[in-house]
Amino acid sequence: MQIQQNFSLKPYNTFGIDVKARYFSPFSNVEQLTQLSKGVLADTNHHSPFTIHNSPLTTFVLGGGSNILFTKDFDGLVLKNDIRGIEIVKEDNEHIYVRVGAGENWHQFVLFCIKNNWAGVENLSLIPGNVGASPMQNIGAYGVEIKEVFHELKAFHLHEKATYTFGLKDCQFGYRDSIFKNTYKDQFVITDVTYRLNKFPNYNTSYGAVEQELERMGVKQLSIAAISQAVINIRTSKLPDPAEIGNAGSFFKNPSISKEKFQDLTSNPDSYRGQNIVGYENMDGTVKLAAAWLIEQCGWKGFRRGDAGCHERQALVLVNYGNATGKEIYDLSEEIRQSVREKFGVELEREVNII
Ligand code: FAD
Ligand code: EPU
C-alpha cells in the first residue's frame, strides 16, 4: 500500500479528464483500509475520517471511474478500491449466493455468471466499472436493475472505522439511486457485494431493442448467453467506447413528469407540438421521458465545441474528444439543461457524479 502524491487521475476516469489528486492510495483489503484510516494518516479530528499534518483531508472512493466528472484537481485522498475475490456463500434449490469483492470488474463478473449458468445479470452486460459501484448507483439497463439480484453488501464506515452489513431495504434503491448517494454520501466504502442469482433463468426481453436484436441474431433457443450477446451488440452499436472517446455513459437521468404535463407537451398548441415525444408510464402514474430525445430536439446531438461534445449517435452521452477539461464538459451540460428547460419546461438531473 503506497500513498502517491500529486497523482494524475487521467487513466482512472473514463472521461479521460487530466486532473491530479493530492494523495492517492489503492487498497486491496479491509485491513489496509483500516490501516489507512488509523495509522498512515493519523486521525485527530472525528469529523474527518482522515487527516494529514492535523488538517482534515477530504476522501473520495474510486472504482472504475466510469461515472464521474472531475472538474478540478482533487485536494484530498483518493482511495482506489482494489478488493478482489468471488466466492459462493450459500445455495438453495433456486438460488446461488455469490459474494464479490468491490474491486472486481463488473462485466468480467457478468461473464463469469454466464459461464456458470447463473442468471439475473445478463441484461447488465458490458456496463463499465466495478462491482462496488453497482449498488451505489443501482445500475440498470435493458429492463433490469441491480436491486433485483441484490442480497446484501458490506461497507466500511470511514468515521467509525467499523464494517456494517446492508440488506435490500437498507439500501433504499431507486432509479440510479441508493442511500449511499444521499443520506450516507461519502461516509461508507462498499467492500463486497453478495448477489442472489437464479439457477432457473427468468428471461427478460421486455426491452424492444433486445427482442429485435435476438431476432436479427436468429436465436431460436433463448439463453442467458444469447441475451448477453444481444445486449453487447446493441451497446457497442450506439454507445461510444471510453477507450476511444472519453465519456461516462448517460450524463443525465431520464426525467419523470406528471401525466398532465405530458399531455400538455404532446397536445397543447401553445406548448411544444411534438407528437412523437417519447414517454413511458411509470407505476406511480407519472411519465418517464427520454432525455436523449429532449436533448436531440434542442439541436445538441453531434454538437462539438473544442473537445467537449454531445455524441452523434446518443444525445444523452457527453464526450471528451481528447483534451476537454471537466469544466468545459460541465458548462456544456449546464447549457443543455437550460435549453431543455426553456423548450420543454423539463428539468434534467445529472446522473454522473460531479467532483
Ligand atoms: P466510479 O465512477 O468509480 O464511482 C461512481 C460513484 O460511486 C462515485 O461517487 C464513487 O465515489 C462511488 N463508489 C465507487 N465505488 C465505491 C465503493 N466501493 N464504495 C463506495 N462508493 C463507491 N450505468 C448504468 O447504470 N447503466 C448503463 O447502461 C451504463 N452504461 C454506461 C456506458 C458507458 C460507455 C459508460 C462509460 C458508463 C455507463 N454507465 C452505466 C455508468 C457506470 O458504468 C456505472 O455507474 C458504474 O456502476 C460505475 O462504476 P465505477 O466503478 O466506474 O464507479
Ligand atoms: N433517443 C433519441 N435520441 C438519441 C438517442 C435515443 O431520441 O440520440 C431515443 C430513442 O429513440 C429511444 C429513447 O430515446 O426511444 C431511449 O433511448 P435508449 O434505449 O438508448 O436508452 P436511454 O434512455 O438513452 C437508458 C439508460 C442507459 C441504459 C439504456 C438501456 C438512463 C439515464 N440511461 O438510456 O444507461 O443503458 O437506457 O436500458 O437511464 C447509463 O446509465 O449510463 C446508461 C447508459
Tab-separated table of C-alpha atoms and ligand atoms in Angstrom:
chain	number	residue	atom	x	y	z
A	1	MET	CA	0.000	0.000	0.000
A	2	GLN	CA	1.642	3.153	-1.187
A	3	ILE	CA	0.391	6.707	-0.893
A	4	GLN	CA	1.214	8.674	-4.041
A	5	GLN	CA	1.294	12.471	-4.127
A	6	ASN	CA	0.169	14.790	-6.961
A	7	PHE	CA	-1.078	11.734	-8.757
A	8	SER	CA	-2.593	12.014	-12.259
A	9	LEU	CA	-6.160	10.687	-12.401
A	10	LYS	CA	-6.341	10.758	-16.201
A	11	PRO	CA	-6.090	6.954	-16.608
A	12	TYR	CA	-8.549	6.486	-13.730
A	13	ASN	CA	-11.635	8.191	-15.180
A	14	THR	CA	-13.345	7.158	-18.415
A	15	PHE	CA	-13.911	10.812	-19.376
A	16	GLY	CA	-10.102	10.978	-19.568
A	17	ILE	CA	-10.004	14.283	-17.651
A	18	ASP	CA	-6.483	15.342	-16.796
A	19	VAL	CA	-6.605	16.271	-13.095
A	20	LYS	CA	-4.400	15.413	-10.143
A	21	ALA	CA	-5.176	14.024	-6.704
A	22	ARG	CA	-3.194	15.458	-3.821
A	23	TYR	CA	-2.938	11.927	-2.426
A	24	PHE	CA	-3.827	8.598	-3.973
A	25	SER	CA	-3.789	5.185	-2.383
A	26	PRO	CA	-5.050	1.836	-3.598
A	27	PHE	CA	-6.143	-0.748	-1.011
A	28	SER	CA	-6.894	-4.414	-1.574
A	29	ASN	CA	-8.498	-5.474	1.704
A	30	VAL	CA	-10.379	-4.078	4.700
A	31	GLU	CA	-7.270	-4.303	6.877
A	32	GLN	CA	-5.401	-1.942	4.568
A	33	LEU	CA	-8.368	0.424	4.520
A	34	THR	CA	-8.479	0.385	8.328
A	35	GLN	CA	-4.742	0.913	8.473
A	36	LEU	CA	-5.042	3.864	6.097
A	37	SER	CA	-7.661	5.428	8.327
A	38	LYS	CA	-5.915	4.741	11.623
A	39	GLY	CA	-2.246	4.665	11.034
A	40	VAL	CA	-0.680	6.077	7.916
A	41	LEU	CA	-2.727	9.244	8.146
A	42	ALA	CA	-3.342	9.863	11.850
A	43	ASP	CA	-6.917	10.657	12.753
A	44	THR	CA	-7.152	13.567	15.154
A	45	ASN	CA	-10.482	15.020	14.131
A	46	HIS	CA	-13.563	12.840	14.373
A	47	HIS	CA	-15.428	14.997	11.846
A	48	SER	CA	-12.989	14.000	9.185
A	49	PRO	CA	-12.086	10.357	8.686
A	50	PHE	CA	-8.582	11.156	7.561
A	51	THR	CA	-6.228	13.960	8.480
A	52	ILE	CA	-2.734	14.781	7.471
A	53	HIS	CA	-0.487	17.093	9.469
A	54	ASN	CA	-3.548	17.619	11.686
A	55	SER	CA	-5.689	19.169	8.973
A	56	PRO	CA	-8.849	17.450	7.738
A	57	LEU	CA	-8.500	15.604	4.486
A	58	THR	CA	-11.386	15.026	2.111
A	59	THR	CA	-11.607	11.495	0.789
A	60	PHE	CA	-13.061	10.076	-2.398
A	61	VAL	CA	-13.681	6.395	-3.103
A	62	LEU	CA	-12.781	5.438	-6.647
A	63	GLY	CA	-13.935	2.353	-8.516
A	64	GLY	CA	-13.533	2.127	-12.288
A	65	GLY	CA	-14.058	5.903	-12.707
A	66	SER	CA	-16.845	5.402	-15.285
A	67	ASN	CA	-19.498	7.576	-13.671
A	68	ILE	CA	-17.593	10.639	-12.541
A	69	LEU	CA	-16.595	14.000	-13.975
A	70	PHE	CA	-13.630	15.702	-12.328
A	71	THR	CA	-13.964	19.462	-12.730
A	72	LYS	CA	-10.764	20.354	-10.868
A	73	ASP	CA	-7.780	18.834	-9.097
A	74	PHE	CA	-8.827	16.798	-6.055
A	75	ASP	CA	-7.327	18.313	-2.932
A	76	GLY	CA	-7.625	15.221	-0.769
A	77	LEU	CA	-7.063	11.478	-0.662
A	78	VAL	CA	-8.407	9.229	-3.407
A	79	LEU	CA	-8.994	5.712	-2.081
A	80	LYS	CA	-8.830	3.286	-5.000
A	81	ASN	CA	-10.830	0.184	-4.188
A	82	ASP	CA	-8.955	-2.905	-5.418
A	83	ILE	CA	-10.628	-5.541	-3.221
A	84	ARG	CA	-10.869	-8.726	-5.318
A	85	GLY	CA	-12.385	-12.193	-4.946
A	86	ILE	CA	-15.500	-14.138	-5.912
A	87	GLU	CA	-16.921	-16.867	-3.655
A	88	ILE	CA	-20.144	-18.816	-3.323
A	89	VAL	CA	-21.520	-18.237	0.166
A	90	LYS	CA	-24.631	-20.435	0.073
A	91	GLU	CA	-27.175	-22.005	-2.222
A	92	ASP	CA	-30.694	-23.401	-2.138
A	93	ASN	CA	-32.882	-25.100	-4.725
A	94	GLU	CA	-33.443	-21.936	-6.725
A	95	HIS	CA	-30.642	-19.541	-5.916
A	96	ILE	CA	-26.936	-19.233	-5.606
A	97	TYR	CA	-25.477	-16.505	-3.381
A	98	VAL	CA	-22.185	-15.119	-4.616
A	99	ARG	CA	-20.023	-12.651	-2.684
A	100	VAL	CA	-17.850	-10.439	-4.875
A	101	GLY	CA	-15.048	-8.037	-3.922
A	102	ALA	CA	-15.918	-4.401	-4.686
A	103	GLY	CA	-12.826	-4.005	-6.883
A	104	GLU	CA	-13.799	-6.785	-9.318
A	105	ASN	CA	-14.661	-5.592	-12.819
A	106	TRP	CA	-18.441	-5.682	-13.309
A	107	HIS	CA	-18.536	-7.105	-16.840
A	108	GLN	CA	-15.985	-9.820	-16.027
A	109	PHE	CA	-18.274	-10.856	-13.175
A	110	VAL	CA	-21.251	-10.951	-15.567
A	111	LEU	CA	-19.281	-13.203	-17.948
A	112	PHE	CA	-18.327	-15.449	-15.001
A	113	CYS	CA	-22.043	-15.807	-14.110
A	114	ILE	CA	-22.945	-16.660	-17.691
A	115	LYS	CA	-20.190	-19.276	-17.844
A	116	ASN	CA	-21.591	-20.868	-14.681
A	117	ASN	CA	-25.173	-20.563	-15.923
A	118	TRP	CA	-26.198	-18.267	-13.058
A	119	ALA	CA	-28.968	-15.993	-14.293
A	120	GLY	CA	-30.009	-12.461	-13.409
A	121	VAL	CA	-27.249	-10.142	-14.584
A	122	GLU	CA	-27.148	-10.951	-18.324
A	123	ASN	CA	-29.123	-7.807	-19.263
A	124	LEU	CA	-26.458	-5.774	-17.441
A	125	SER	CA	-23.638	-6.972	-19.705
A	126	LEU	CA	-20.882	-4.569	-20.721
A	127	ILE	CA	-21.662	-1.836	-18.177
A	128	PRO	CA	-18.243	-0.362	-17.386
A	129	GLY	CA	-16.937	-0.030	-13.840
A	130	ASN	CA	-16.560	-2.197	-10.788
A	131	VAL	CA	-18.790	-4.261	-8.535
A	132	GLY	CA	-18.601	-1.779	-5.620
A	133	ALA	CA	-20.447	0.939	-7.519
A	134	SER	CA	-23.219	-1.381	-8.740
A	135	PRO	CA	-25.409	-0.960	-5.621
A	136	MET	CA	-24.234	2.613	-5.067
A	137	GLN	CA	-25.713	3.539	-8.474
A	138	ASN	CA	-28.328	0.754	-8.630
A	139	ILE	CA	-27.035	0.184	-12.151
A	140	GLY	CA	-29.651	-0.635	-14.738
A	141	ALA	CA	-30.059	-1.460	-18.391
A	142	TYR	CA	-32.470	-3.193	-20.768
A	143	GLY	CA	-35.252	-3.723	-18.235
A	144	VAL	CA	-33.168	-4.894	-15.244
A	145	GLU	CA	-31.721	-3.118	-12.198
A	146	ILE	CA	-29.166	-4.474	-9.782
A	147	LYS	CA	-31.657	-4.381	-6.905
A	148	GLU	CA	-33.385	-7.421	-8.490
A	149	VAL	CA	-30.394	-9.674	-7.763
A	150	PHE	CA	-29.007	-7.845	-4.739
A	151	HIS	CA	-28.784	-9.779	-1.466
A	152	GLU	CA	-26.535	-7.738	0.847
A	153	LEU	CA	-23.330	-5.718	0.993
A	154	LYS	CA	-20.649	-4.868	3.481
A	155	ALA	CA	-19.463	-1.309	3.884
A	156	PHE	CA	-16.751	0.273	5.993
A	157	HIS	CA	-17.741	3.463	7.805
A	158	LEU	CA	-14.938	5.979	7.341
A	159	HIS	CA	-15.597	7.922	10.562
A	160	GLU	CA	-16.390	4.994	12.869
A	161	LYS	CA	-13.891	2.645	11.255
A	162	ALA	CA	-16.341	-0.231	11.511
A	163	THR	CA	-17.941	-2.536	8.962
A	164	TYR	CA	-21.735	-2.733	8.580
A	165	THR	CA	-23.982	-5.096	6.624
A	166	PHE	CA	-26.767	-3.619	4.483
A	167	GLY	CA	-29.710	-5.698	3.242
A	168	LEU	CA	-32.037	-4.868	0.354
A	169	LYS	CA	-34.320	-2.487	2.281
A	170	ASP	CA	-31.409	-0.705	3.983
A	171	CYS	CA	-30.021	0.391	0.617
A	172	GLN	CA	-33.209	2.311	-0.373
A	173	PHE	CA	-32.686	1.633	-4.050
A	174	GLY	CA	-34.297	3.948	-6.593
A	175	TYR	CA	-33.717	4.814	-10.235
A	176	ARG	CA	-29.880	5.186	-10.396
A	177	ASP	CA	-30.063	5.892	-6.663
A	178	SER	CA	-29.343	4.378	-3.243
A	179	ILE	CA	-28.849	5.533	0.333
A	180	PHE	CA	-25.117	5.801	-0.424
A	181	LYS	CA	-25.779	8.614	-2.911
A	182	ASN	CA	-27.756	10.764	-0.486
A	183	THR	CA	-28.130	10.152	3.305
A	184	TYR	CA	-24.807	8.291	3.556
A	185	LYS	CA	-22.986	10.185	0.815
A	186	ASP	CA	-19.188	9.957	1.215
A	187	GLN	CA	-19.484	8.062	4.521
A	188	PHE	CA	-19.070	4.419	3.513
A	189	VAL	CA	-16.687	2.360	1.428
A	190	ILE	CA	-18.509	-0.649	-0.031
A	191	THR	CA	-16.111	-3.568	0.357
A	192	ASP	CA	-18.086	-6.518	-1.041
A	193	VAL	CA	-21.484	-7.256	-2.533
A	194	THR	CA	-23.460	-10.517	-2.355
A	195	TYR	CA	-25.787	-11.215	-5.274
A	196	ARG	CA	-28.622	-13.748	-5.322
A	197	LEU	CA	-28.503	-15.357	-8.747
A	198	ASN	CA	-31.059	-17.690	-10.255
A	199	LYS	CA	-30.427	-21.311	-11.109
A	200	PHE	CA	-33.516	-21.230	-13.367
A	201	PRO	CA	-33.465	-18.178	-15.627
A	202	ASN	CA	-36.357	-15.787	-15.827
A	203	TYR	CA	-35.559	-14.210	-19.191
A	204	ASN	CA	-36.276	-10.523	-19.559
A	205	THR	CA	-36.640	-9.481	-23.195
A	206	SER	CA	-39.185	-6.756	-22.473
A	207	TYR	CA	-36.946	-4.058	-23.959
A	208	GLY	CA	-37.887	-3.789	-27.637
A	209	ALA	CA	-34.318	-3.431	-28.853
A	210	VAL	CA	-33.288	-6.701	-27.140
A	211	GLU	CA	-36.100	-8.636	-28.775
A	212	GLN	CA	-35.249	-7.184	-32.189
A	213	GLU	CA	-31.561	-7.971	-31.800
A	214	LEU	CA	-32.281	-11.581	-30.737
A	215	GLU	CA	-34.398	-11.944	-33.863
A	216	ARG	CA	-31.681	-10.412	-36.032
A	217	MET	CA	-29.171	-12.853	-34.492
A	218	GLY	CA	-31.509	-15.714	-35.458
A	219	VAL	CA	-31.721	-17.019	-31.878
A	220	LYS	CA	-34.148	-19.958	-31.732
A	221	GLN	CA	-33.486	-21.125	-28.169
A	222	LEU	CA	-33.339	-18.315	-25.611
A	223	SER	CA	-30.423	-18.453	-23.156
A	224	ILE	CA	-28.658	-16.053	-20.817
A	225	ALA	CA	-25.640	-16.166	-23.138
A	226	ALA	CA	-27.813	-15.109	-26.107
A	227	ILE	CA	-29.375	-12.223	-24.150
A	228	SER	CA	-25.935	-11.111	-23.001
A	229	GLN	CA	-24.664	-11.141	-26.598
A	230	ALA	CA	-27.728	-9.219	-27.824
A	231	VAL	CA	-27.160	-6.552	-25.153
A	232	ILE	CA	-23.464	-6.368	-26.035
A	233	ASN	CA	-24.336	-5.924	-29.727
A	234	ILE	CA	-26.825	-3.126	-29.021
A	235	ARG	CA	-24.468	-1.324	-26.666
A	236	THR	CA	-21.471	-1.466	-28.997
A	237	SER	CA	-23.612	-0.192	-31.876
A	238	LYS	CA	-24.683	3.003	-30.146
A	239	LEU	CA	-22.564	3.823	-27.099
A	240	PRO	CA	-19.062	5.230	-27.581
A	241	ASP	CA	-16.242	3.074	-26.216
A	242	PRO	CA	-14.446	5.095	-23.497
A	243	ALA	CA	-11.150	3.616	-24.723
A	244	GLU	CA	-11.710	5.610	-27.942
A	245	ILE	CA	-13.810	8.621	-26.882
A	246	GLY	CA	-13.946	9.797	-23.270
A	247	ASN	CA	-17.423	9.559	-21.725
A	248	ALA	CA	-19.309	8.351	-18.651
A	249	GLY	CA	-22.424	6.869	-20.272
A	250	SER	CA	-25.702	8.765	-19.846
A	251	PHE	CA	-24.842	12.171	-18.468
A	252	PHE	CA	-28.414	12.880	-17.284
A	253	LYS	CA	-31.215	10.767	-15.842
A	254	ASN	CA	-34.409	10.289	-17.818
A	255	PRO	CA	-36.832	12.754	-16.169
A	256	SER	CA	-40.314	11.857	-14.928
A	257	ILE	CA	-43.191	14.319	-15.281
A	258	SER	CA	-46.896	14.267	-14.397
A	259	LYS	CA	-49.395	12.797	-16.866
A	260	GLU	CA	-50.989	16.239	-17.224
A	261	LYS	CA	-47.682	17.832	-18.144
A	262	PHE	CA	-47.046	15.025	-20.635
A	263	GLN	CA	-50.454	15.576	-22.266
A	264	ASP	CA	-49.712	19.275	-22.383
A	265	LEU	CA	-46.400	18.637	-24.128
A	266	THR	CA	-47.940	16.349	-26.718
A	267	SER	CA	-51.159	18.221	-27.475
A	268	ASN	CA	-51.196	21.838	-26.356
A	269	PRO	CA	-50.586	24.003	-29.408
A	270	ASP	CA	-49.244	26.762	-27.163
A	271	SER	CA	-46.702	24.392	-25.740
A	272	TYR	CA	-44.437	22.033	-27.653
A	273	ARG	CA	-46.234	20.313	-30.541
A	274	GLY	CA	-44.044	17.230	-30.662
A	275	GLN	CA	-46.494	14.405	-31.197
A	276	ASN	CA	-43.577	11.968	-31.257
A	277	ILE	CA	-42.397	12.838	-27.780
A	278	VAL	CA	-41.071	9.612	-26.221
A	279	GLY	CA	-42.690	8.763	-22.860
A	280	TYR	CA	-43.252	5.612	-20.789
A	281	GLU	CA	-45.798	5.469	-17.969
A	282	ASN	CA	-44.288	4.690	-14.557
A	283	MET	CA	-46.032	2.531	-11.942
A	284	ASP	CA	-46.981	5.700	-9.999
A	285	GLY	CA	-48.774	7.270	-12.972
A	286	THR	CA	-46.020	9.738	-13.854
A	287	VAL	CA	-44.418	9.583	-17.286
A	288	LYS	CA	-40.731	8.983	-17.891
A	289	LEU	CA	-39.335	10.933	-20.833
A	290	ALA	CA	-36.310	10.013	-22.920
A	291	ALA	CA	-33.777	12.707	-22.044
A	292	ALA	CA	-31.859	11.809	-25.233
A	293	TRP	CA	-34.901	12.765	-27.316
A	294	LEU	CA	-35.364	16.094	-25.489
A	295	ILE	CA	-31.681	16.944	-25.971
A	296	GLU	CA	-31.775	15.945	-29.643
A	297	GLN	CA	-34.845	18.147	-30.230
A	298	CYS	CA	-32.901	21.088	-28.799
A	299	GLY	CA	-30.314	20.564	-31.537
A	300	TRP	CA	-27.404	19.327	-29.411
A	301	LYS	CA	-26.867	15.890	-30.935
A	302	GLY	CA	-23.445	15.834	-32.613
A	303	PHE	CA	-22.585	19.313	-31.234
A	304	ARG	CA	-18.889	19.919	-30.567
A	305	ARG	CA	-17.078	22.858	-29.006
A	306	GLY	CA	-13.338	22.334	-28.736
A	307	ASP	CA	-13.011	18.800	-27.443
A	308	ALA	CA	-16.283	18.776	-25.490
A	309	GLY	CA	-19.330	17.439	-27.254
A	310	CYS	CA	-22.676	15.685	-27.367
A	311	HIS	CA	-22.343	12.276	-29.010
A	312	GLU	CA	-23.528	11.924	-32.592
A	313	ARG	CA	-25.309	8.562	-32.046
A	314	GLN	CA	-26.597	9.027	-28.466
A	315	ALA	CA	-27.520	12.564	-27.398
A	316	LEU	CA	-27.579	11.603	-23.700
A	317	VAL	CA	-23.847	10.909	-23.743
A	318	LEU	CA	-21.480	13.870	-23.383
A	319	VAL	CA	-17.996	13.205	-24.680
A	320	ASN	CA	-14.392	14.309	-24.435
A	321	TYR	CA	-12.762	14.077	-27.866
A	322	GLY	CA	-9.306	14.460	-26.335
A	323	ASN	CA	-8.300	17.376	-24.198
A	324	ALA	CA	-11.539	18.842	-22.901
A	325	THR	CA	-11.472	19.965	-19.284
A	326	GLY	CA	-14.070	18.780	-16.801
A	327	LYS	CA	-15.295	22.350	-16.532
A	328	GLU	CA	-15.881	22.581	-20.303
A	329	ILE	CA	-17.981	19.423	-20.182
A	330	TYR	CA	-19.826	20.628	-17.088
A	331	ASP	CA	-20.554	24.017	-18.725
A	332	LEU	CA	-21.876	22.260	-21.827
A	333	SER	CA	-24.145	20.146	-19.613
A	334	GLU	CA	-25.452	23.351	-17.995
A	335	GLU	CA	-26.266	24.859	-21.415
A	336	ILE	CA	-28.075	21.668	-22.407
A	337	ARG	CA	-30.106	21.716	-19.187
A	338	GLN	CA	-31.043	25.334	-19.805
A	339	SER	CA	-32.221	24.778	-23.364
A	340	VAL	CA	-34.292	21.707	-22.381
A	341	ARG	CA	-35.816	23.784	-19.569
A	342	GLU	CA	-36.652	26.622	-21.972
A	343	LYS	CA	-38.071	24.438	-24.758
A	344	PHE	CA	-39.960	21.832	-22.707
A	345	GLY	CA	-40.161	23.185	-19.153
A	346	VAL	CA	-38.439	19.972	-18.005
A	347	GLU	CA	-35.545	19.831	-15.519
A	348	LEU	CA	-32.700	17.435	-16.327
A	349	GLU	CA	-30.841	15.944	-13.367
A	350	ARG	CA	-27.242	14.840	-13.842
A	351	GLU	CA	-26.591	11.130	-13.459
A	352	VAL	CA	-22.813	11.465	-13.478
A	353	ASN	CA	-21.172	12.343	-10.135
A	354	ILE	CA	-19.544	15.773	-10.367
A	355	ILE	CA	-16.340	16.049	-8.320
B	1	FAD	P1	-16.914	5.201	-10.222
B	1	FAD	O1	-17.152	6.054	-11.406
B	1	FAD	O2	-15.518	4.947	-9.810
B	1	FAD	O3	-17.690	5.820	-8.984
B	1	FAD	C1	-19.042	6.229	-9.122
B	1	FAD	C2	-19.543	6.692	-7.732
B	1	FAD	O4	-19.590	5.569	-6.847
B	1	FAD	C3	-18.603	7.710	-7.061
B	1	FAD	O5	-19.392	8.590	-6.299
B	1	FAD	C4	-17.734	6.844	-6.146
B	1	FAD	O6	-17.259	7.558	-5.029
B	1	FAD	C5	-18.720	5.771	-5.727
B	1	FAD	N1	-18.086	4.480	-5.460
B	1	FAD	C6	-17.434	3.686	-6.345
B	1	FAD	N2	-17.030	2.558	-5.747
B	1	FAD	C7	-17.417	2.657	-4.446
B	1	FAD	C8	-17.272	1.813	-3.303
B	1	FAD	N3	-16.651	0.631	-3.379
B	1	FAD	N4	-17.783	2.245	-2.133
B	1	FAD	C9	-18.420	3.432	-2.036
B	1	FAD	N5	-18.593	4.267	-3.080
B	1	FAD	C10	-18.098	3.883	-4.265
B	1	FAD	N6	-24.657	2.804	-15.797
B	1	FAD	C11	-25.828	2.154	-15.748
B	1	FAD	O7	-26.453	2.055	-14.692
B	1	FAD	N7	-26.336	1.573	-16.871
B	1	FAD	C12	-25.718	1.614	-18.052
B	1	FAD	O8	-26.215	1.072	-19.027
B	1	FAD	C13	-24.464	2.294	-18.123
B	1	FAD	N8	-23.815	2.378	-19.307
B	1	FAD	C14	-22.604	3.030	-19.357
B	1	FAD	C15	-21.938	3.070	-20.579
B	1	FAD	C16	-20.703	3.697	-20.678
B	1	FAD	C17	-19.975	3.724	-22.002
B	1	FAD	C18	-20.128	4.296	-19.524
B	1	FAD	C19	-18.773	4.946	-19.603
B	1	FAD	C20	-20.809	4.277	-18.307
B	1	FAD	C21	-22.053	3.640	-18.217
B	1	FAD	N9	-22.783	3.581	-17.021
B	1	FAD	C22	-23.958	2.893	-16.952
B	1	FAD	C23	-22.285	4.277	-15.830
B	1	FAD	C24	-21.264	3.455	-14.999
B	1	FAD	O9	-20.730	2.415	-15.767
B	1	FAD	C25	-21.892	2.879	-13.739
B	1	FAD	O10	-22.453	3.917	-12.945
B	1	FAD	C26	-20.889	2.088	-12.915
B	1	FAD	O11	-21.563	1.386	-11.906
B	1	FAD	C27	-19.805	2.967	-12.280
B	1	FAD	O12	-18.844	2.112	-11.705
B	1	FAD	P2	-17.387	2.607	-11.354
B	1	FAD	O13	-16.715	1.521	-10.588
B	1	FAD	O14	-16.694	3.072	-12.564
B	1	FAD	O15	-17.698	3.820	-10.376
B	2	EPU	N1	-33.226	8.594	-28.438
B	2	EPU	C1	-33.265	9.786	-29.134
B	2	EPU	N2	-32.072	10.358	-29.479
B	2	EPU	C2	-30.878	9.784	-29.198
B	2	EPU	C3	-30.835	8.558	-28.501
B	2	EPU	C4	-32.047	7.980	-28.115
B	2	EPU	O1	-34.326	10.327	-29.410
B	2	EPU	O2	-29.842	10.372	-29.541
B	2	EPU	C5	-34.488	7.961	-28.023
B	2	EPU	C6	-34.596	6.545	-28.605
B	2	EPU	O3	-35.197	6.599	-29.847
B	2	EPU	C7	-35.417	5.814	-27.586
B	2	EPU	C8	-35.163	6.570	-26.290
B	2	EPU	O4	-34.511	7.774	-26.630
B	2	EPU	O5	-36.767	5.922	-27.892
B	2	EPU	C9	-34.342	5.763	-25.284
B	2	EPU	O6	-33.034	5.506	-25.816
B	2	EPU	P1	-32.133	4.274	-25.327
B	2	EPU	O7	-32.889	2.996	-25.455
B	2	EPU	O8	-30.832	4.400	-25.998
B	2	EPU	O9	-31.977	4.495	-23.767
B	2	EPU	P2	-31.664	5.779	-22.879
B	2	EPU	O10	-32.921	6.192	-22.187
B	2	EPU	O11	-30.976	6.823	-23.679
B	2	EPU	C10	-31.178	4.355	-20.760
B	2	EPU	C11	-30.145	4.374	-19.674
B	2	EPU	C12	-28.879	3.686	-20.138
B	2	EPU	C13	-29.209	2.242	-20.485
B	2	EPU	C14	-30.284	2.225	-21.569
B	2	EPU	C15	-30.786	0.828	-21.846
B	2	EPU	C16	-30.557	6.282	-18.251
B	2	EPU	C17	-30.143	7.660	-17.853
B	2	EPU	N3	-29.876	5.728	-19.257
B	2	EPU	O12	-30.647	5.157	-21.821
B	2	EPU	O13	-27.933	3.706	-19.073
B	2	EPU	O14	-28.077	1.559	-20.926
B	2	EPU	O15	-31.438	3.009	-21.143
B	2	EPU	O16	-31.557	0.386	-20.783
B	2	EPU	O17	-31.480	5.739	-17.644
B	2	EPU	C18	-26.165	4.958	-18.087
B	2	EPU	O18	-26.824	4.969	-17.044
B	2	EPU	O19	-25.032	5.494	-18.164
B	2	EPU	C19	-26.710	4.314	-19.277
B	2	EPU	C20	-26.059	4.261	-20.433
